[in-house]
Coordinates of C-alpha atoms (C1' of nucleotides) in Angstrom, one line a residue:
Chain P
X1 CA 243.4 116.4 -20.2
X2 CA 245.6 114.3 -17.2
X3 CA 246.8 112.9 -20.0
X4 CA 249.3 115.6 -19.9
X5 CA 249.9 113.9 -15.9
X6 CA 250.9 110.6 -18.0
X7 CA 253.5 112.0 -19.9
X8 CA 254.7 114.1 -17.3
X9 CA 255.1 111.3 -15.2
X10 CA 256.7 109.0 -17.9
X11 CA 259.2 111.3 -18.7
X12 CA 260.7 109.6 -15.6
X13 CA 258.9 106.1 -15.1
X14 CA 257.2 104.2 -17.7
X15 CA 253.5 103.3 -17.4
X16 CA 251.1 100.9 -18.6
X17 CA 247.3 102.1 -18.9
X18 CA 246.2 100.1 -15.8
X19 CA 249.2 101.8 -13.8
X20 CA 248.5 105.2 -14.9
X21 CA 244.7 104.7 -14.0
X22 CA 245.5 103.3 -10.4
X23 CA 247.2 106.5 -10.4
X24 CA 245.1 108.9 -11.3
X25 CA 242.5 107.7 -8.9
X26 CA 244.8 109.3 -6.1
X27 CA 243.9 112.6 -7.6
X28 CA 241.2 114.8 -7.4
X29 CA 240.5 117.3 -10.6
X30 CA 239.5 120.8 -9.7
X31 CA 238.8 124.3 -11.6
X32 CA 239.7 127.9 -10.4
X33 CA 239.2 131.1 -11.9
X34 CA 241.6 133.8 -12.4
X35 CA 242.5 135.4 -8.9
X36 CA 240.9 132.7 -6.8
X37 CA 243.7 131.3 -4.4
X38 CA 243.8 128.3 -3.9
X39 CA 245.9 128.7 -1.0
X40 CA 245.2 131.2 1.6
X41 CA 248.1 132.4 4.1
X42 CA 247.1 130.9 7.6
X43 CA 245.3 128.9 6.7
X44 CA 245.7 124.7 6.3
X45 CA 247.0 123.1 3.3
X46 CA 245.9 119.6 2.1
X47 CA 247.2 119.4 -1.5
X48 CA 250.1 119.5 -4.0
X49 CA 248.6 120.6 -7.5
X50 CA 249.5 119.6 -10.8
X51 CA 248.7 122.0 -13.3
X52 CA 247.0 121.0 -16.3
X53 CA 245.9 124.5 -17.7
X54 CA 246.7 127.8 -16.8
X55 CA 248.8 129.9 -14.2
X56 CA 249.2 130.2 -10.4
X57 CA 252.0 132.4 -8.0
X58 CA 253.3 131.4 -4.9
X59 CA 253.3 134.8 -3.0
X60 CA 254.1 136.1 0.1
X61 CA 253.2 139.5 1.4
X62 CA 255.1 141.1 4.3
X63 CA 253.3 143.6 6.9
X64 CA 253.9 146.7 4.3
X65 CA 252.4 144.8 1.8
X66 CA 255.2 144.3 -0.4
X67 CA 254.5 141.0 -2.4
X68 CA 257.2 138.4 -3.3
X69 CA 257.0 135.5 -5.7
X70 CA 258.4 132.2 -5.0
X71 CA 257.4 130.8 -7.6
X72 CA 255.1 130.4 -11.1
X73 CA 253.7 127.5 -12.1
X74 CA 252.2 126.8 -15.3
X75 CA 251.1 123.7 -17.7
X76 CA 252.9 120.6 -15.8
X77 CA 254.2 122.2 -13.0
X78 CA 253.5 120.8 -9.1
X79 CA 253.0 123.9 -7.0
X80 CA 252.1 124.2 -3.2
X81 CA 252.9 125.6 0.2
X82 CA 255.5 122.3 0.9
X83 CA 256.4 123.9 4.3
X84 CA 252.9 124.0 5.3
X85 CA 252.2 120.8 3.8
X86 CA 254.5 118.5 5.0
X87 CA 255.1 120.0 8.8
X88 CA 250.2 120.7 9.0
X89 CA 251.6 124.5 9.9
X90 CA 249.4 127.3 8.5
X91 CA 250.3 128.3 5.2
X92 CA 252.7 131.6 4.9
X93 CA 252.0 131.8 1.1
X94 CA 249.4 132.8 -1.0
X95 CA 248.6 130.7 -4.1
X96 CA 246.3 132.6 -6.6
X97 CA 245.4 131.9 -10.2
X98 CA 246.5 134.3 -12.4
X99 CA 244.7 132.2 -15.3
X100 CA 241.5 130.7 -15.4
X101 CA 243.3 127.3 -14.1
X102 CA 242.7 123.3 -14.4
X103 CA 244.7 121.6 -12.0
X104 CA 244.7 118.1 -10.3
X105 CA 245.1 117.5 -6.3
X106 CA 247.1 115.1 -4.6
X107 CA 246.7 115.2 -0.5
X108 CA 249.7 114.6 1.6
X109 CA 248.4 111.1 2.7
X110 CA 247.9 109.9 -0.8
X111 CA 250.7 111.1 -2.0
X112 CA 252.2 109.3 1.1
X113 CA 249.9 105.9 0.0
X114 CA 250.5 106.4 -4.1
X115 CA 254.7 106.2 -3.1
X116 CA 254.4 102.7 -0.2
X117 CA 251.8 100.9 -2.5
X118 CA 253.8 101.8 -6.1
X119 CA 257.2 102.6 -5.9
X120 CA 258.0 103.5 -9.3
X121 CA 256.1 106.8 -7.9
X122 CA 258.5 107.2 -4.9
X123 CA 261.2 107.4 -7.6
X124 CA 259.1 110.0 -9.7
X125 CA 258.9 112.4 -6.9
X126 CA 262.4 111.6 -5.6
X127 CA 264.2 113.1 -8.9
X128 CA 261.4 115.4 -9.5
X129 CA 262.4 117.4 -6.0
X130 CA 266.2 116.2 -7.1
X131 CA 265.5 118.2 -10.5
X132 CA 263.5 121.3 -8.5
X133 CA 266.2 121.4 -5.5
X134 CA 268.9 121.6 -8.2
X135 CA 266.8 125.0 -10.2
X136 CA 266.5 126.2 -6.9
X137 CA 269.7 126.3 -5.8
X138 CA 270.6 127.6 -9.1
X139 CA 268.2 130.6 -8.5
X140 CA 269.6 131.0 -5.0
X141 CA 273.0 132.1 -6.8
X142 CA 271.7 134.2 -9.5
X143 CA 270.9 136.1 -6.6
X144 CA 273.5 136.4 -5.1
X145 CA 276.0 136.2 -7.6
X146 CA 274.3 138.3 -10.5
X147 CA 273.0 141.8 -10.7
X148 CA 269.3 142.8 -10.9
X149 CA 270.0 143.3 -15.2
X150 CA 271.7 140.0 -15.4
X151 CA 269.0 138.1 -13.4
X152 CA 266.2 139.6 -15.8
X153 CA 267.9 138.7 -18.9
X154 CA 268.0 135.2 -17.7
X155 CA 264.7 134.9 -16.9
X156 CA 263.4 136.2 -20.3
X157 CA 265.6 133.8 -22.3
X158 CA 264.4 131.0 -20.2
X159 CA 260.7 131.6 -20.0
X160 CA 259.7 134.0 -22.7
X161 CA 256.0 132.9 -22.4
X162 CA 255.7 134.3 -18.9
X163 CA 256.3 138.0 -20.2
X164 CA 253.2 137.4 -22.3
X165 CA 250.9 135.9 -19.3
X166 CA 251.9 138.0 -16.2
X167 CA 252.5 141.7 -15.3
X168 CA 255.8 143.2 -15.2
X169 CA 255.0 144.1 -11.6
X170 CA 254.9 140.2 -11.0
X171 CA 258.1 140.0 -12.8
X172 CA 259.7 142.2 -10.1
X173 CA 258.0 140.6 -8.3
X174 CA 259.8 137.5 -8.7
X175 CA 263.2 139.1 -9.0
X176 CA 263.0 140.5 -5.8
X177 CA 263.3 144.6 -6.9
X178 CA 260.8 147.2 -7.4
X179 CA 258.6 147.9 -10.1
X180 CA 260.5 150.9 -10.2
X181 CA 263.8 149.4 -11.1
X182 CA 262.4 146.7 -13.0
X183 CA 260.7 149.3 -15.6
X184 CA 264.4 151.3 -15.8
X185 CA 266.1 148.1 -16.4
X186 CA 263.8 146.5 -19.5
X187 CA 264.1 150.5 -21.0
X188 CA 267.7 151.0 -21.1
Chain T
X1 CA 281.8 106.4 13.2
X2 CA 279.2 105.0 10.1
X3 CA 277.1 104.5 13.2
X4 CA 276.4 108.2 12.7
X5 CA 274.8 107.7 9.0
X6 CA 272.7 104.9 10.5
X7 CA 271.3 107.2 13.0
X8 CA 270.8 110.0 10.4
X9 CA 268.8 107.1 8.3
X10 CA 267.1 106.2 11.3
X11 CA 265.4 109.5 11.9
X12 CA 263.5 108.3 8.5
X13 CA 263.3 104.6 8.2
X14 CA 263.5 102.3 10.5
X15 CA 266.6 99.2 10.2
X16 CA 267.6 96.0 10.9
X17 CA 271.7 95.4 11.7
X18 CA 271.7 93.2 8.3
X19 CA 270.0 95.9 6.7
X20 CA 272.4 98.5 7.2
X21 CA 274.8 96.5 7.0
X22 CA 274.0 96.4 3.4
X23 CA 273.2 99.7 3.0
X24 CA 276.7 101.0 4.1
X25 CA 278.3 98.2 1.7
X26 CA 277.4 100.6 -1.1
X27 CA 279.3 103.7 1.1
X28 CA 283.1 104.1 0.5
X29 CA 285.0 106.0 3.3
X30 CA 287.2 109.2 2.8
X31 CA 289.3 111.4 5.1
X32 CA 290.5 114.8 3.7
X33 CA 292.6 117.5 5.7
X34 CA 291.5 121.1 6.1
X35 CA 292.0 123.0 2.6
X36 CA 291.6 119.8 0.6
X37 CA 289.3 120.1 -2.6
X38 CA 286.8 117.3 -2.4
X39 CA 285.0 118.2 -5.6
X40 CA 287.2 121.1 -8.2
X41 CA 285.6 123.5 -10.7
X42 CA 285.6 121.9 -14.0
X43 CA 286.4 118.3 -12.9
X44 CA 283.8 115.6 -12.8
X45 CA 282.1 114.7 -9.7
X46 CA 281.1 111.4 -8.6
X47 CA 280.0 111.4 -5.4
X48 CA 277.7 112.7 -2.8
X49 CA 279.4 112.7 0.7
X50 CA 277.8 112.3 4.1
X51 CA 279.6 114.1 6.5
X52 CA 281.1 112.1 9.6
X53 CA 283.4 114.9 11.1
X54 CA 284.5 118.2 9.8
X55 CA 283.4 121.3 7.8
X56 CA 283.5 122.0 3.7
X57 CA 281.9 124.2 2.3
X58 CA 280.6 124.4 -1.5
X59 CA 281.6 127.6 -3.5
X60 CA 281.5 129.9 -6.3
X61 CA 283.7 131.8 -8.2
X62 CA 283.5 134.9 -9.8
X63 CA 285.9 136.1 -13.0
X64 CA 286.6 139.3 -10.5
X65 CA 287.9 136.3 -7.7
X66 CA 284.9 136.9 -5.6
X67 CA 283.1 134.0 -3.6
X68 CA 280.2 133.3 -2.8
X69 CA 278.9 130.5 -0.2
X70 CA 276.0 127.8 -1.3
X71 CA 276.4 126.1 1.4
X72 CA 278.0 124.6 4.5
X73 CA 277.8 120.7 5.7
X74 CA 278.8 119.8 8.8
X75 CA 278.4 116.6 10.8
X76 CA 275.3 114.5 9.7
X77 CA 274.7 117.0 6.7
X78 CA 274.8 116.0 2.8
X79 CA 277.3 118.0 0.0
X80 CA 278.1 117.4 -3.1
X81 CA 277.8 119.1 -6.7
X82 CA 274.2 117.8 -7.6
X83 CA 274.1 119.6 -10.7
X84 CA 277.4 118.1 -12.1
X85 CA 276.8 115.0 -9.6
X86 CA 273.0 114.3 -11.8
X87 CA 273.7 115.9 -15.3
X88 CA 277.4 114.2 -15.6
X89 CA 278.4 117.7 -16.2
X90 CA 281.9 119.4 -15.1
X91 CA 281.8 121.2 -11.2
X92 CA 280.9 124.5 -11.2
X93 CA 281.8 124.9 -7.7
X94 CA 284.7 124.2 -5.3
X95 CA 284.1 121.7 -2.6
X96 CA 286.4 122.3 -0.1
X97 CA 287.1 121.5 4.0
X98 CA 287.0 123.9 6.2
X99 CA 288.6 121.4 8.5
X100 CA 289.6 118.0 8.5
X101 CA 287.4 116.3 7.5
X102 CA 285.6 112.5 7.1
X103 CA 282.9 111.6 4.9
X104 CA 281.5 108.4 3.4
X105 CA 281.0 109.0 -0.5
X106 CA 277.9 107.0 -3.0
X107 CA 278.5 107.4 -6.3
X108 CA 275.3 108.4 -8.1
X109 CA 275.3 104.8 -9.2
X110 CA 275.2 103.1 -6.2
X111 CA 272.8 105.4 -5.1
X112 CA 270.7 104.6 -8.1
X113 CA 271.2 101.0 -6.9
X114 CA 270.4 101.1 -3.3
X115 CA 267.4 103.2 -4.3
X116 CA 266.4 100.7 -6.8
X117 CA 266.8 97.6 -4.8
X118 CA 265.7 98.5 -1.2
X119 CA 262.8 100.7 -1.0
X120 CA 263.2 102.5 2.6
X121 CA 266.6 104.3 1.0
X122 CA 264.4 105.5 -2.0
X123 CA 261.7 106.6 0.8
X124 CA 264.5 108.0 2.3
X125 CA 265.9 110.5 -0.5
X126 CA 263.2 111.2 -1.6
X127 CA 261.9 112.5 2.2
X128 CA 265.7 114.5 2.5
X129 CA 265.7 116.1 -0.8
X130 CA 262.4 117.4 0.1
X131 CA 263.1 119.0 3.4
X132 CA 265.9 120.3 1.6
X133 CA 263.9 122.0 -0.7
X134 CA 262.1 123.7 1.3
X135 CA 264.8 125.0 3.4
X136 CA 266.4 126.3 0.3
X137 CA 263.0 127.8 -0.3
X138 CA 263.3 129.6 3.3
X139 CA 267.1 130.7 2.4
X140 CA 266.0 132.1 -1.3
X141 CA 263.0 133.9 0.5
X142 CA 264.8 135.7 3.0
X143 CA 267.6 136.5 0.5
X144 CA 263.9 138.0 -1.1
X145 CA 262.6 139.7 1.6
X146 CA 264.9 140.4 4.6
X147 CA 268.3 143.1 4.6
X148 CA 271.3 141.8 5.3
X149 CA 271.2 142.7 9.0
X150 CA 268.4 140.4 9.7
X151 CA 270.0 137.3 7.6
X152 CA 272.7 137.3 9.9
X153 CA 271.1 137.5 13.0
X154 CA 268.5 134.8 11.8
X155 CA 272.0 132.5 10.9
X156 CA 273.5 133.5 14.1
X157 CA 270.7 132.3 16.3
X158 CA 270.1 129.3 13.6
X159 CA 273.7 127.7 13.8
X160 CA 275.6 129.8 16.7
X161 CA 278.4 126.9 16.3
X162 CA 279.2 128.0 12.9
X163 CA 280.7 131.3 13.6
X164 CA 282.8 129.5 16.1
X165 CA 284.2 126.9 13.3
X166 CA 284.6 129.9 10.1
X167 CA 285.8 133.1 9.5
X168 CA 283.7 136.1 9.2
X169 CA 284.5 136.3 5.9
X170 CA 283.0 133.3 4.4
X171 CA 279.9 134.1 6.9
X172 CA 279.8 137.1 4.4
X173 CA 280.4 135.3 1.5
X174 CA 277.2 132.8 2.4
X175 CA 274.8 135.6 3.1
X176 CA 276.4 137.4 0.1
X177 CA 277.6 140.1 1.5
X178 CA 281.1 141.8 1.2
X179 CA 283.9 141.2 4.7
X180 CA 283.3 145.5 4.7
X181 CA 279.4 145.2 5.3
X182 CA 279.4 142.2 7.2
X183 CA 282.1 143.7 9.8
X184 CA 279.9 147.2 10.2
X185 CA 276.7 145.0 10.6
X186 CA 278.2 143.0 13.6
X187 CA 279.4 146.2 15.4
X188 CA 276.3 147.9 15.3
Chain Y
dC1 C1' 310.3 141.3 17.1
dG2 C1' 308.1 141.2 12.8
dC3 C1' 305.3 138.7 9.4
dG4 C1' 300.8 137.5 7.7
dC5 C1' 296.0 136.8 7.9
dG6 C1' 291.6 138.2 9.3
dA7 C1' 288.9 142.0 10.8
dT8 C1' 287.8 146.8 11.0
dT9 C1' 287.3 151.6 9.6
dG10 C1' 287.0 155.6 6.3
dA11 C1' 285.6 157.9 2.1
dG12 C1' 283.7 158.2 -2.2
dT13 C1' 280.8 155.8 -5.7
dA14 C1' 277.1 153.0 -7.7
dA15 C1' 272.7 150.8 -7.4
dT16 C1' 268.2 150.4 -5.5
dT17 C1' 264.5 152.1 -2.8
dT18 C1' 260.8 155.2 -1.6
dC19 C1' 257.4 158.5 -2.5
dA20 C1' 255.0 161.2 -5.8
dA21 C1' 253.4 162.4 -10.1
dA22 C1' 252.7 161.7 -14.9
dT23 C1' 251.5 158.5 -18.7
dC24 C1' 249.8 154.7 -21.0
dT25 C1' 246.3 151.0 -22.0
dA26 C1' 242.5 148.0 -22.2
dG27 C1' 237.8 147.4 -21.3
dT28 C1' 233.1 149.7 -20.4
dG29 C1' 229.1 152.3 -21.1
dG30 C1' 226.9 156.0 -23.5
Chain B
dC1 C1' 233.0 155.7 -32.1
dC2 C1' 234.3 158.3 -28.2
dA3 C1' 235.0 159.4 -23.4
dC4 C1' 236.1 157.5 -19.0
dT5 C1' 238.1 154.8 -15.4
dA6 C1' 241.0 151.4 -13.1
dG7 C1' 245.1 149.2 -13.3
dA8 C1' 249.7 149.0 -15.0
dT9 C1' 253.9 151.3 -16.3
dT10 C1' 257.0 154.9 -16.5
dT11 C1' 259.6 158.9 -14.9
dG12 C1' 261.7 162.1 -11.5
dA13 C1' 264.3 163.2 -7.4
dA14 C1' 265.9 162.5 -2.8
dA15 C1' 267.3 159.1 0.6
dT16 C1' 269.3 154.7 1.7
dT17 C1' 272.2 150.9 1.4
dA18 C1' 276.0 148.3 -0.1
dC19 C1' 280.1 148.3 -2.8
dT20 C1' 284.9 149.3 -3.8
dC21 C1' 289.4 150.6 -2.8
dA22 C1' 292.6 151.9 0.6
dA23 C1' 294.5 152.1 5.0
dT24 C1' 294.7 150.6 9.7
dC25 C1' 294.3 147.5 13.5
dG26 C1' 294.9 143.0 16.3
dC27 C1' 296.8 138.9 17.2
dG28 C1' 299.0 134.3 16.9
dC29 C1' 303.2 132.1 15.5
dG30 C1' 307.8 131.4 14.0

DNA sequence: CGCGCGATTGAGTAATTTCAAATCTAGTGG
DNA sequence: CCACTAGATTTGAAATTACTCAATCGCGCG
């Protein structure tokens, strides 16, 4: 199973076995079950995950209850509260399984050890967050530069799978309208 | 002047004179004057500018002529096309001061270099990148979750200086926004 | 003085939200 | 196999918000 870890990390940096076992030893393995969070809003966070199996949101609720999705992360994704994790604040995101889901931890300190003891890992995660800071800021200008239709289009040619593993009111979710408009919008 | 990039490295990494030294031997230095295009829609891009002095912004075009804002850099602040700047893809943005400006440019492969050869600069990256992240997480939430009204007050108490230095109507093209809305927002 | 650019104001239109109600669907127990 | 329920989705209608297009205002500079 981290085997999936090893070729998601030597789609950047290549790895003999004794590397990628020094590695793994920074990790710890955990199982959650479908709507366990494994992040809790106020509370601390420890870990970035790597997903293995299965399907988590990043969510955020505000006082009237509305929920927002940051973000989905499924099979060899990294998901986590980053604010809260690098800065020790409480968390301001909920991060709930959606799946039954197989992930692998990495604590800020190890991560923090696993990049000054092994460099070719400060390079992983230094164009990793290149690659994510590049599809975020693409995302940032879908919003603002595309309509709600436009924006859901996009997102079903990209990830196709997702419409088959979530909700459409996670879908809207993630595009930021109501369930309302989103249900108008995949009609007409 | 560079003695500004060695304090914005120094916030990160510690360094000796010879180091930076070094480090700044893989920096070219550029002045531009106010209107200049630094990086041009459909060009290459090979560089990623650190700001010395000045104002550019990065943009997008619409077919209709609209445009909208990614972002602004001003003094001690990174911009560049990363998308075109990683992939080796044309610019789809315009990169253009605000004022005049002066940078000092890396071409992606001296920054591959430096990264390569001297840990503390790959440390470095990868720390920035990631604090970039995450404030482009905060920007794409509150584009999420917050009306218009309260993403301009949250940018006018974040960087007061800014509406000194730019016209309302690129204020309104960064929040996304059209001149009309922005200009009945800041009456009432 | 008058030009030109940025900012404001007005009026009508389009898109999205909210609240409420109706409908659909999958899983459960009888 | 059917009825029932909880959750998800759809539909309707009124209210809100932002947009577009057009006109006006304000001010610095030649």
């Amino acid at each position: 199973m981290s085997q999936l870890l090893r070729k998601h990390l030597e789609e950047i940096i290549p790895l003999t076995n004794a590397e990628f076992a020094y590695i793994l030893s920074f990790f710890t393995e955990r199982k959650f079950r479908k709507h366990q969070f494994v992040v809790q809003t106020g509370n601390s966070v420890n870990h970035d995950f790597f997903v293995l199996e299965g399907l988590l949101k990043a969510a955020y609720l505000t006082e009237s209850g509305k929920e927002y999705i940051l973000q989905f992360a499924m099979e060899n994704w990294w998901i986590s509260d980053y604010d809260a994790l690098k800065n020790h604040t409480p968390a301001a995101s909920d991060i709930v399984c959606i799946e039954d889901t197989h992930v692998l931890c990495l604590t800020a300190e190890n991560k923090q050890k696993l990049c000054a003891e092994f460099q070719p890992m400060e390079h992983f995660f230094r164009i990793k967050t290149g690659t994510g800071f590049i599809a975020l800021q693409k995302r940032l200008l879908s919003f603002m530069m595309q309509d709600t239709q436009a924006r859901y289009q996009q997102l079903f040619e990209t990830y196709p799978s997702l419409f088959k593993r979530v909700p459409k009111s996670m879908i809207a979710a993630y595009l930021g309208v109501s369930r309302e408009t989103l249900s108008r919008l995949s009609a007409g």
